[in-house]
Short mmCIF file of C-alpha atoms in Angstrom, two decimals:
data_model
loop_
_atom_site.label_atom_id
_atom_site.label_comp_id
_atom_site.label_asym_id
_atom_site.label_seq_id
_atom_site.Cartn_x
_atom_site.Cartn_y
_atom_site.Cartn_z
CA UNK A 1 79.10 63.35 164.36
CA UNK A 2 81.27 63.63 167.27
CA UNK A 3 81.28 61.03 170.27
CA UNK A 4 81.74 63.56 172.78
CA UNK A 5 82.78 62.08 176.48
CA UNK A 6 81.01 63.93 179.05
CA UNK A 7 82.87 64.11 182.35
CA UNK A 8 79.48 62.95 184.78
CA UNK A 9 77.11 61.42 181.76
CA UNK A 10 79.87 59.36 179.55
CA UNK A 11 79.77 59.50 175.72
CA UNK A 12 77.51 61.47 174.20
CA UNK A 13 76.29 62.45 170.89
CA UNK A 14 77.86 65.68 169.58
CA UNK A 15 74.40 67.12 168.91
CA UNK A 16 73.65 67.00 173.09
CA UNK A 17 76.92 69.61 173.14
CA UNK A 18 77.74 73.45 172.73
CA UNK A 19 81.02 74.54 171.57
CA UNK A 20 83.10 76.81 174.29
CA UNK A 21 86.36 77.43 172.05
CA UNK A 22 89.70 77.67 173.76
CA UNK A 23 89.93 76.37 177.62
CA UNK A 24 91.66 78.26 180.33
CA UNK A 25 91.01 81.81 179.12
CA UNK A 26 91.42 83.67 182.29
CA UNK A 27 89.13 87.12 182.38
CA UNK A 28 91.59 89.73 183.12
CA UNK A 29 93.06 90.22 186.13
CA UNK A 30 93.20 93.91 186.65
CA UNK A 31 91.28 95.31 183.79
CA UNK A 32 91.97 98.87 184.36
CA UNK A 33 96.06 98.47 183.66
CA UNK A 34 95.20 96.77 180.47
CA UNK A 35 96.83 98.91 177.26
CA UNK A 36 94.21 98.98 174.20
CA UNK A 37 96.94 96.05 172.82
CA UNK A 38 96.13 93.67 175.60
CA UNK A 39 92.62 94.37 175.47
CA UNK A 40 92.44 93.69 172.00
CA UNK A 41 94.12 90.56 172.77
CA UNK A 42 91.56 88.96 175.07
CA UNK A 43 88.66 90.15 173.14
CA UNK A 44 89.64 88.66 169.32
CA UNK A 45 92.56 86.77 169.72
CA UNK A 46 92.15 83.04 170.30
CA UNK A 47 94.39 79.80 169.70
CA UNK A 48 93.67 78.10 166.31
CA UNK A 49 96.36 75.23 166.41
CA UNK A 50 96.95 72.60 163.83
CA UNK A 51 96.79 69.58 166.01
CA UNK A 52 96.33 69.23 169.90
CA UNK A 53 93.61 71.72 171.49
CA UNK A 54 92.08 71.92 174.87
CA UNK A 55 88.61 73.14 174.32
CA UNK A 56 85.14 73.65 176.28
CA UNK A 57 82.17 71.97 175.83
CA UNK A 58 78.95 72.44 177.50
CA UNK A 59 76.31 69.31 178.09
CA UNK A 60 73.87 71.71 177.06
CA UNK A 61 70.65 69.08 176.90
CA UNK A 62 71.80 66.71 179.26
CA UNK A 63 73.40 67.52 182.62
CA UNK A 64 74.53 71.28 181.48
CA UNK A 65 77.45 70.97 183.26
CA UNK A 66 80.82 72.57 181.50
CA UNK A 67 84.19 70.72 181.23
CA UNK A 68 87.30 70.48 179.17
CA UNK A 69 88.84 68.01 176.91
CA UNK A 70 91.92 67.80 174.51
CA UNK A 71 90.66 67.71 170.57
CA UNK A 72 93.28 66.78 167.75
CA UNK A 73 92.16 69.67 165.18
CA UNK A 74 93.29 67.32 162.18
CA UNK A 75 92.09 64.31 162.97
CA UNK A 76 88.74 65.00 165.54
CA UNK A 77 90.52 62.65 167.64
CA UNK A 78 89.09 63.68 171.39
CA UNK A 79 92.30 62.26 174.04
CA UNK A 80 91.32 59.44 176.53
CA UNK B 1 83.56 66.96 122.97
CA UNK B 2 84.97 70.19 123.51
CA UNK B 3 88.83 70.28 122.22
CA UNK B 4 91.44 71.44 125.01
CA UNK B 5 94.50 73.02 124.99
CA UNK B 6 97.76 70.72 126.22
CA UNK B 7 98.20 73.78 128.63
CA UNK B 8 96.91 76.75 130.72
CA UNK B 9 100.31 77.13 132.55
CA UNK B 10 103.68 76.56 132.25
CA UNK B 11 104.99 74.27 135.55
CA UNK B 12 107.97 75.94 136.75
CA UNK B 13 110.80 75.25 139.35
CA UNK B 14 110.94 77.38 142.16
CA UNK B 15 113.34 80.39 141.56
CA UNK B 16 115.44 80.95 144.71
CA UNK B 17 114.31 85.14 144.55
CA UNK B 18 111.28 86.85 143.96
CA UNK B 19 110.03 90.42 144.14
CA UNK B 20 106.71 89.25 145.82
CA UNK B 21 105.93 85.27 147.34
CA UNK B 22 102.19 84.84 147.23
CA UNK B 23 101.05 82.27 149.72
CA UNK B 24 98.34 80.38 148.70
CA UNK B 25 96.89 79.21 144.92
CA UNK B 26 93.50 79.87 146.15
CA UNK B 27 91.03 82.51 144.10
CA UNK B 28 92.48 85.13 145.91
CA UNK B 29 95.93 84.37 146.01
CA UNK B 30 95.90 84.42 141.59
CA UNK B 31 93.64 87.24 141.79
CA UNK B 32 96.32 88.84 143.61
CA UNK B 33 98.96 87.21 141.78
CA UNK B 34 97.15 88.74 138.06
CA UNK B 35 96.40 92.35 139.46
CA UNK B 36 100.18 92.73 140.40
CA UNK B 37 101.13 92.08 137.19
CA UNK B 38 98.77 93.26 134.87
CA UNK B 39 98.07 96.89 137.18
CA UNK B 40 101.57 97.39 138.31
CA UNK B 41 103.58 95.42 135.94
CA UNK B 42 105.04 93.28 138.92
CA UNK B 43 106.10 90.08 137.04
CA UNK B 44 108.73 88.93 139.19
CA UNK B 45 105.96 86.94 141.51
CA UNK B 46 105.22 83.88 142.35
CA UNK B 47 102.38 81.88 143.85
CA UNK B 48 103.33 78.76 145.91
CA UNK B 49 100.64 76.51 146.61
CA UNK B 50 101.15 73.15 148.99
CA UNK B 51 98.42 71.39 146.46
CA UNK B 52 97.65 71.91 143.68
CA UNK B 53 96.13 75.39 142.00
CA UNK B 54 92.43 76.18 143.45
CA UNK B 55 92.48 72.66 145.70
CA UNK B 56 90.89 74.31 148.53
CA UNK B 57 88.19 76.65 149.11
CA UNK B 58 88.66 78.00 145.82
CA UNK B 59 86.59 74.62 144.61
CA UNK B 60 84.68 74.11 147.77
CA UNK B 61 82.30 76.76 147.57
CA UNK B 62 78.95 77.57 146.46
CA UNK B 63 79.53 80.46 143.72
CA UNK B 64 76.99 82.68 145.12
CA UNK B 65 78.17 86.13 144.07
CA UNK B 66 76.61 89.47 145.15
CA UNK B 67 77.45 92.80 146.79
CA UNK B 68 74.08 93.33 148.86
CA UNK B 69 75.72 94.33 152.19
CA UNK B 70 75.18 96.15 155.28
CA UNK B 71 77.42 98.76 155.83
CA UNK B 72 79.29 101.43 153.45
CA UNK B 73 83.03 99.78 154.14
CA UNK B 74 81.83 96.25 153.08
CA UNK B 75 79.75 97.45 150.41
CA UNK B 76 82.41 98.99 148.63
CA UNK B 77 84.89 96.07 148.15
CA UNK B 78 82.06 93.87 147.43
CA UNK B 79 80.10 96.07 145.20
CA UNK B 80 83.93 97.07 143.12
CA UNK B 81 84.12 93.50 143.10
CA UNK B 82 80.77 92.68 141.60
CA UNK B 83 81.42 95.48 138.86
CA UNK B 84 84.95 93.48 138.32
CA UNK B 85 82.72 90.20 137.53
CA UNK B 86 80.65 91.95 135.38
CA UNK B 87 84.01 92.46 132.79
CA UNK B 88 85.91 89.48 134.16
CA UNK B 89 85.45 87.12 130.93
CA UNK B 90 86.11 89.73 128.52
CA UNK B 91 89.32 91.06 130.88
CA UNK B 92 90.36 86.99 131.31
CA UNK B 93 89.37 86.34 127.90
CA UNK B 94 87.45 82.76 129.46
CA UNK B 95 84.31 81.63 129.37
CA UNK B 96 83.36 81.57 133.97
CA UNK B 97 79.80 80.38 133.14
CA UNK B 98 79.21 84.32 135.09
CA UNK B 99 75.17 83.93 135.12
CA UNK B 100 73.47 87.04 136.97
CA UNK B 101 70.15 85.11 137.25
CA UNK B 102 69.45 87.15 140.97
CA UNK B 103 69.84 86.47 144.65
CA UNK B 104 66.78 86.09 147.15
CA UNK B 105 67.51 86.68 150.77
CA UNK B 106 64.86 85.45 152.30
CA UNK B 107 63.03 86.66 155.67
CA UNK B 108 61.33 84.74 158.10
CA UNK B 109 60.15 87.11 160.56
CA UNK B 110 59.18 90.41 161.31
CA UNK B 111 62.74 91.11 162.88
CA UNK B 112 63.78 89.38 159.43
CA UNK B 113 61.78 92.02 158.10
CA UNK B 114 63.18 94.98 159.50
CA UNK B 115 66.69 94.08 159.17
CA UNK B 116 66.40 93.09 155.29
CA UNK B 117 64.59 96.52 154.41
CA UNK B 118 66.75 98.29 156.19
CA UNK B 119 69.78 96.68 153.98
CA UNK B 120 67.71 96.91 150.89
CA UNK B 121 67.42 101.02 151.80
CA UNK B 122 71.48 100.67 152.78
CA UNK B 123 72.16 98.95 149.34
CA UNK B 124 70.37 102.08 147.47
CA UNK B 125 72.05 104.92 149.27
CA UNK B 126 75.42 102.78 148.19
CA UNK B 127 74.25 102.63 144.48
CA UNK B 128 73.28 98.58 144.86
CA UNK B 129 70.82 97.61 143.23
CA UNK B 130 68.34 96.02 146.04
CA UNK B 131 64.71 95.38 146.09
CA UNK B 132 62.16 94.22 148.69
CA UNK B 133 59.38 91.69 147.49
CA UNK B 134 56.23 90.45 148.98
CA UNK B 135 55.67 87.05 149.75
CA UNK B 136 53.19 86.71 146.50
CA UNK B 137 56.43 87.80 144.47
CA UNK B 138 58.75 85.74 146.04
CA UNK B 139 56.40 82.83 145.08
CA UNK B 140 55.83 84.11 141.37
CA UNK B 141 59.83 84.56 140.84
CA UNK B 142 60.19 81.01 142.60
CA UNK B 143 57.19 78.73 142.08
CA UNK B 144 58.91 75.88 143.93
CA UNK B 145 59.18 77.86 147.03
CA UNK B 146 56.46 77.09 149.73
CA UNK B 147 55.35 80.66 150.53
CA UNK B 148 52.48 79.81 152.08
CA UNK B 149 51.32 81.35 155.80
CA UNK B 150 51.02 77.90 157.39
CA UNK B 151 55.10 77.03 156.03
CA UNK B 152 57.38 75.32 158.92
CA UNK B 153 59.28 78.76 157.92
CA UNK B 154 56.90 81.34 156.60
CA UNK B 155 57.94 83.52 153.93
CA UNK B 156 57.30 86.80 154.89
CA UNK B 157 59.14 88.51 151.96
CA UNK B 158 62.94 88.75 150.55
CA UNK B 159 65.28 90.90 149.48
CA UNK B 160 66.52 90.40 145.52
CA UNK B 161 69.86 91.81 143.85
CA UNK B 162 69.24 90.93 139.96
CA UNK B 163 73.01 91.72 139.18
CA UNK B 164 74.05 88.74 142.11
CA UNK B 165 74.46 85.42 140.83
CA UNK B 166 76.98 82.73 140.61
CA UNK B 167 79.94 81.54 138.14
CA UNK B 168 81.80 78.25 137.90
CA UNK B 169 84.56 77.86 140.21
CA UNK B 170 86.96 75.83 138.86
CA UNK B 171 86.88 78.44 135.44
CA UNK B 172 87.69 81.24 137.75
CA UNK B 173 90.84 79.58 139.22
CA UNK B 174 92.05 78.58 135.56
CA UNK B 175 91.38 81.28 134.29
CA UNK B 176 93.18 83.80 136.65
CA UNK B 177 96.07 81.34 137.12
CA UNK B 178 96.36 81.28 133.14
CA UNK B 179 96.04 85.22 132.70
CA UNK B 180 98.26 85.09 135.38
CA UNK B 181 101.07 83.13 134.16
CA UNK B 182 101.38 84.43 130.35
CA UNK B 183 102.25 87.63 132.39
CA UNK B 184 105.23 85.81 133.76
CA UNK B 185 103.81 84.63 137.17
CA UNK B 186 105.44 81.87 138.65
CA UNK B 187 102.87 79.26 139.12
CA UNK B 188 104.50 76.21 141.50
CA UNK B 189 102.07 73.80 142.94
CA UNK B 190 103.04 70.97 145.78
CA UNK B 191 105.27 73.80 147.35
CA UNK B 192 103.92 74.18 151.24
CA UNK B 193 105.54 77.18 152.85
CA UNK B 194 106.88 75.94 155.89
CA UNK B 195 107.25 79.17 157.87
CA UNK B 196 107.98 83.15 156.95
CA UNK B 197 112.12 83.74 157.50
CA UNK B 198 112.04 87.33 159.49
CA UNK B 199 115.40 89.17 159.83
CA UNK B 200 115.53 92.52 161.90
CA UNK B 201 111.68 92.77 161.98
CA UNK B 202 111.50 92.42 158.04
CA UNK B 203 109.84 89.47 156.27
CA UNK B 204 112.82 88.81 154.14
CA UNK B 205 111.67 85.07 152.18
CA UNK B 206 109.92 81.51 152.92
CA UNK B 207 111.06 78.57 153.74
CA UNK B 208 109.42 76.33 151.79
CA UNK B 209 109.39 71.96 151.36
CA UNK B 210 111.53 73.02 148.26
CA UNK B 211 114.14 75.07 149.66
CA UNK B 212 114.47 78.84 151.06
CA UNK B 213 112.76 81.17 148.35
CA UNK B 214 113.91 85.26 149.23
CA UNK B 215 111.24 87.69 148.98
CA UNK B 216 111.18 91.86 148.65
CA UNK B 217 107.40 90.93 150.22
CA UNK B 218 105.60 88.09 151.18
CA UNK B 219 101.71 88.00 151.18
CA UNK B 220 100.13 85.86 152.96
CA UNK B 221 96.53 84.47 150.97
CA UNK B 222 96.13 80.71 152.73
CA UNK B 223 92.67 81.05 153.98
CA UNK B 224 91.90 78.38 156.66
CA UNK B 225 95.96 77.61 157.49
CA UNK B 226 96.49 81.43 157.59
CA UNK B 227 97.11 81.77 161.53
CA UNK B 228 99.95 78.82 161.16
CA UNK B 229 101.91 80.50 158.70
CA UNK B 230 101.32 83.95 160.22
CA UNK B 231 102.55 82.08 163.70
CA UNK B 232 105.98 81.59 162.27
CA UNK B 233 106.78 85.23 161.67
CA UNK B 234 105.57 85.50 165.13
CA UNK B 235 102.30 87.25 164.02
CA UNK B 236 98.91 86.65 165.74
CA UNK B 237 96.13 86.65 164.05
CA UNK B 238 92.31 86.99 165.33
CA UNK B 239 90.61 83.67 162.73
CA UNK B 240 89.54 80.65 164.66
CA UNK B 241 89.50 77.82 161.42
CA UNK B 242 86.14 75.70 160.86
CA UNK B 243 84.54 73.36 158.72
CA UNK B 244 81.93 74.36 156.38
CA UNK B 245 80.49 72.03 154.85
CA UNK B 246 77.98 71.91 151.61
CA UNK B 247 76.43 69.33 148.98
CA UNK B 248 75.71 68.82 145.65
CA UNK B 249 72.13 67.10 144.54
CA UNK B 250 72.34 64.17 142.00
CA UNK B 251 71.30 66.10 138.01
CA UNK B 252 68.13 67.29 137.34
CA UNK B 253 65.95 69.53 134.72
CA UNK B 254 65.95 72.92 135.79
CA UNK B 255 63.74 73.73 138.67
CA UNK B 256 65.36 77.02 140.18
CA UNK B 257 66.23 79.96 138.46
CA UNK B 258 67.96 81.90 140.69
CA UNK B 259 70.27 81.55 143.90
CA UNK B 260 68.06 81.17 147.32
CA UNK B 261 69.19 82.20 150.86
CA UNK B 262 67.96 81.75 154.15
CA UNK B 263 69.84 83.24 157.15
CA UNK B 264 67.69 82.03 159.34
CA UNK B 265 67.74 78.44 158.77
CA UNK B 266 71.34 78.53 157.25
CA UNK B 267 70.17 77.18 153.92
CA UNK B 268 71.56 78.58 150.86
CA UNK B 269 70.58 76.72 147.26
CA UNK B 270 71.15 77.07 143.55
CA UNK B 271 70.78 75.04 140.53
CA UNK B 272 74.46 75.12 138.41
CA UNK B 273 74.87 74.79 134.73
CA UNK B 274 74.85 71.36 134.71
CA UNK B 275 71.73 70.84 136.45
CA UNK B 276 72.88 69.76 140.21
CA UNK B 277 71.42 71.66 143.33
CA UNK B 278 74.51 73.10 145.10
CA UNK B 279 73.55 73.28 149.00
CA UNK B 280 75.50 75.48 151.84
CA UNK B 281 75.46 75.07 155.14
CA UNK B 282 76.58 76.95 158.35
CA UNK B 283 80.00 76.30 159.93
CA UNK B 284 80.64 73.35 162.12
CA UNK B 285 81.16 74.85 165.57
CA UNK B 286 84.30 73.24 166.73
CA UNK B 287 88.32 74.44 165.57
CA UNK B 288 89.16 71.95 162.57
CA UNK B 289 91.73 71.63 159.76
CA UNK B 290 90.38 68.11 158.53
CA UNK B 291 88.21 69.41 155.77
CA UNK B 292 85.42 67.26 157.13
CA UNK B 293 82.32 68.29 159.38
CA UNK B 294 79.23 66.29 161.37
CA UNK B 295 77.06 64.61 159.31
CA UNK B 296 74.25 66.40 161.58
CA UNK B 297 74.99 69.76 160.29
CA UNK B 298 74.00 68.56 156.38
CA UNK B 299 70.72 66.73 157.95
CA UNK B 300 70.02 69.98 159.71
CA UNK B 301 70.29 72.17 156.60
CA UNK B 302 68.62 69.37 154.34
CA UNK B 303 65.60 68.93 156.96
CA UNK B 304 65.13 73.17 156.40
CA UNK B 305 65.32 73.37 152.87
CA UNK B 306 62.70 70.45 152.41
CA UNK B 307 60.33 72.55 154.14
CA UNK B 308 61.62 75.80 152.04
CA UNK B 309 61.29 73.94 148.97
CA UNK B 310 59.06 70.75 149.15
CA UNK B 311 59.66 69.33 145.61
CA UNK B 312 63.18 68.62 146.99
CA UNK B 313 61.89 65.58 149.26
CA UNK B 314 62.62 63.45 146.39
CA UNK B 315 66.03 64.81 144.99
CA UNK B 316 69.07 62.62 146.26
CA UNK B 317 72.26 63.52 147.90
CA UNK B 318 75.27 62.77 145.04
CA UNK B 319 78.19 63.97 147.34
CA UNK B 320 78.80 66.39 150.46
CA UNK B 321 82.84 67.76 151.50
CA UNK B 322 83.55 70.60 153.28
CA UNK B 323 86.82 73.46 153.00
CA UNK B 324 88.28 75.03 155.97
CA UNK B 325 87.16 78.64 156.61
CA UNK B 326 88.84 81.53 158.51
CA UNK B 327 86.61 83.13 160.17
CA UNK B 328 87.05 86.58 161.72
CA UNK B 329 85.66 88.23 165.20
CA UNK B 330 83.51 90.60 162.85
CA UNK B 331 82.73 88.53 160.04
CA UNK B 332 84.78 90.83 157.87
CA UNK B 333 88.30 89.92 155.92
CA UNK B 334 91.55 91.27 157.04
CA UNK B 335 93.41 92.85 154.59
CA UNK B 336 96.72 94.73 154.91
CA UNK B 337 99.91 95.37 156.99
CA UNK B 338 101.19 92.98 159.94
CA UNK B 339 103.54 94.28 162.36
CA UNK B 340 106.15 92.70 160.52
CA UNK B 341 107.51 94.89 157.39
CA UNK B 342 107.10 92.99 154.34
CA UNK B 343 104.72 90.74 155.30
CA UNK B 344 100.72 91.27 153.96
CA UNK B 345 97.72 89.77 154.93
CA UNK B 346 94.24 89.04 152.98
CA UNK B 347 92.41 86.58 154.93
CA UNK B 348 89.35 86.38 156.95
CA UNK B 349 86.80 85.92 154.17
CA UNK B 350 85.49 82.98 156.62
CA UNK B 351 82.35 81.51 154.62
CA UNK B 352 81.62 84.62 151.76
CA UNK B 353 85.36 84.95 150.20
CA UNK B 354 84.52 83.42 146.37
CA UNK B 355 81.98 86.55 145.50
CA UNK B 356 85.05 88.95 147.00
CA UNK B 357 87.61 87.29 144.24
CA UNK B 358 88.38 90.21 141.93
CA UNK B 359 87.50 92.93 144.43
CA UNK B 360 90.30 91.38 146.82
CA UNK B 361 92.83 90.35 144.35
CA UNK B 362 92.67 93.86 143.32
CA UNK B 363 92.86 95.79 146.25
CA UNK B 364 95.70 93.33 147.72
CA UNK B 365 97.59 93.47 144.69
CA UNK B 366 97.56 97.65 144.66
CA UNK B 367 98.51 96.92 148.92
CA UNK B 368 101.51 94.64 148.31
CA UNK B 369 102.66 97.08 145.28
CA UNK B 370 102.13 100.48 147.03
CA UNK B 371 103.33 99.63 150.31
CA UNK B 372 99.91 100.79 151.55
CA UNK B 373 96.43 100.05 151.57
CA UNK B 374 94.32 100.51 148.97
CA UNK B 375 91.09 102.85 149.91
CA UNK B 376 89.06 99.75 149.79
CA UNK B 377 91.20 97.69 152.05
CA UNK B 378 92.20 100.34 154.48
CA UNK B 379 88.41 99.71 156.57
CA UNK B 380 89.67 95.98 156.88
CA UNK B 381 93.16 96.42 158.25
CA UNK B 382 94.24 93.84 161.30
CA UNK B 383 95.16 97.37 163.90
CA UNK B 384 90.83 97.25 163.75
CA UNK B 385 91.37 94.28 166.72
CA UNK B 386 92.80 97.13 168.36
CA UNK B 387 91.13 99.94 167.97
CA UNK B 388 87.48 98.24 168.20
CA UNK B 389 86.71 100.00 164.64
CA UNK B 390 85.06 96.94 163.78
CA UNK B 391 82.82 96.03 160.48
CA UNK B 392 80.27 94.03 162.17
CA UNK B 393 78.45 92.47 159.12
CA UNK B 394 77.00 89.46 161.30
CA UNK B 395 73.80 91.60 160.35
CA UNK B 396 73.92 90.86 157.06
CA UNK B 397 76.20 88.29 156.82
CA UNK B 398 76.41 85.79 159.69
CA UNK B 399 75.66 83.17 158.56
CA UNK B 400 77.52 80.48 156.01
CA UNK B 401 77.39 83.28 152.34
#
């Protein structure tokens, strides 16, 4: 299980946690002008990297507060 | 003891051309790698594999095969694949321990219910066989089952396929990889591909950690790593890459006859040959290429299927591992073009791709050959992220399969 480090409550079990996927995915800023392509885009396609990710979690039973961190995806290795 | 042969494959060097560079030594990639040559005499192929042949998911799942799915496209390639199975050890001429002993999806409640009879009535329009059984013949087909009202998770009835079942993995992989080869396949193991070499919007080769290998076509079968490669040919594809993780029991006499799922608490059980209990679980929620998940996720499942199956409470854990699995926005594969000539994709079998094996090797291998989709892939092509002509089998298929 992850030791997940939550921003306000400190390290926490993984199981405390929900998984947000990708950080920084900015809703669309004029969603009219977007082409089917770009649409597409924000809807399905996410980062999958092979090393470094910034990610979301959510402290879902503790303070429910959301925040980011930076995940190695071959190692689990969460940056300090 | 059974006597073996010295060899099921010849080892060769890389040659520095091919007609068609298969990605990927997985089920699917030798699938793919034996319907191009034995449907449309393509010899001049080879399969490069980082590992070593079936190393990855190919050997990491649970063998549950069956073709009881929601909706017509899925259905199809599943079902054709099914059929496949049925003639797969006469075709291979190898023994896959193939065992049709039936598939229970279980339901737990009365939206369970609904949903599973409407897939049953789904499954018979498509020519599936599907049946819907009370809880009082769930229990006599499965005696170890608690099926009683008062159950942590009640049965309230299941769906059965008969023909679904399971075969043994690691037979599968040889036995592809050996039809395969005596075809002429190129078989060549501890070769990663490094990226796809594109010239003029054309995939034109691979590099590879043994040198540049030219390609006519280059099709792309690597499962979990399959947005990495695609990223070097400047291709984005929609698969986020998980852990799923699953367990085998230590031996024991045979207790279960058939293969037991349970969407709903994302437990999925059979007995194999030998006389293990082979356990799935759902995905691990975070991104991962480690081929490793949280030990919670196995306690999770473990804690459900005691209550499903209360003679378990004193079988014992032998080993748990995990593979990583692409898994796509609609819980359907992608098979098909890219925007970049030359270069095909079949990926996105996230947590269900072992039952697909023949089915997808086939299609793929009539896709690469033709230069167009085969009528069974064309549903699952990647422009479907585009168009929102999406196969949403999260109904049926959601969870870990």
């Amino acid at each position: 299980m992850l030791l997940v480090p939550c921003p306000w409550c400190g390290d926490r079990a993984e199981v405390e946690f929900s998984y947000g996927g990708e950080a920084a995915v900015a809703y669309p800023a004029d969603p009219d002008a977007l082409s089917d392509e770009d649409w597409g885009r924000y809807l399905f396609r996410r980062a999958n990297p092979r090393g470094a990710f910034r990610e979301r979690w959510v402290h879902t039973h503790g303070c429910r507060r959301w925040f980011e961190l930076e995940r190695d995806t071959t190692t689990h290795r969460i940056a300090r | 003891m059974t006597e073996h042969p010295d060899h099921l494959w010849r080892t060769p060097e890389p040659r520095r051309s091919y007609e068609v560079v298969i990605v990927g030594a997985g089920c699917h990639g030798l699938a793919t790698a034996y319907y191009l040559a034995s449907r449309h005499g393509l010899t001049d192929v080879a399969v490069l594999e980082r590992g070593w042949l079936g190393g990855g998911n190919a050997t990491r799942n649970t063998t549950v095969i069956r073709s009881n799915y929601l909706w017509d496209e899925s259905a199809a390639i599943y079902e054709r694949s099914l059929q496949l199975w049925e003639g797969l050890e006469e075709e291979l001429e190898y023994d896959l321990r193939f065992d049709q002993r039936g598939v229970l999806n279980l339901a737990h409640t009365l939206q369970d219910v609904r949903a599973s009879v409407r897939r049953v009535e789904a499954n018979r329009l498509n020519g599936i066989d599907a049946e819907w059984l009370g809880p009082d013949e769930v229990g006599e087909l499965c005696p170890i089952l608690d099926v009683s009202p008062d159950a942590r998770h009640p049965v309230l009835g299941a769906t059965l396929q008969r023909r679904g079942g399971i075969a043994r993995h690691e037979n599968v992989v040889w036995a592809y990889a050996r039809a395969a080869d005596r075809l002429g396949v190129d078989l060549v193991q501890d070769c990663e591909v490094l990226g796809v070499t594109v010239e003029g919007g054309r995939a034109v080769g691979v590099e590879t950690t043994r040198g540049p290998i030219a390609a006519g076509a280059v099709a792309l079968v690597a499962a979990g790593h399959s947005t990495v490669v695609a990223e070097t040919a400047g291709v984005a594809l929609p698969l986020q890459s998980h852990p799923l993780q699953a367990l085998v029991s230590e031996l024991y006499e045979p207790v279960l006859d058939q293969v037991v799922m349970s969407n709903a608490v994302h437990v999925y059980v059979s007995q194999a040959h030998k006389g293990e209990l082979v356990m799935g679980a759902g995905i691990d929620p975070y991104l991962s290429y480690a081929q490793r998940g949280s030990f919670h996720v196995i306690e999770q499942q473990l804690a459900a299927a005691l209550e499903l199956f209360p003679v378990f409470s004193s079988a014992s854990v032998l080993r748990t591992w995990a593979g990583i699995v692409d898994v796509s926005p609609d819980a359907s594969p992608i098979l098909g073009a890219t925007p970049v000539d030359g270069l095909w994709v079949n990926c996105g079998w996230g947590t269900g791709g072992f039952k697909a094996t023949p089915g997808s090797g086939l299609a793929f291998a009539h896709t690469v050959a033709h230069g167009e989709p085969h009528e069974l892939a064309r549903p699952f092509s990647l422009e479907r992220f585009t168009t929102g002509a999406l196969v949403d089998e999260h109904g049926a298929a959601a969870v870990a399969h």
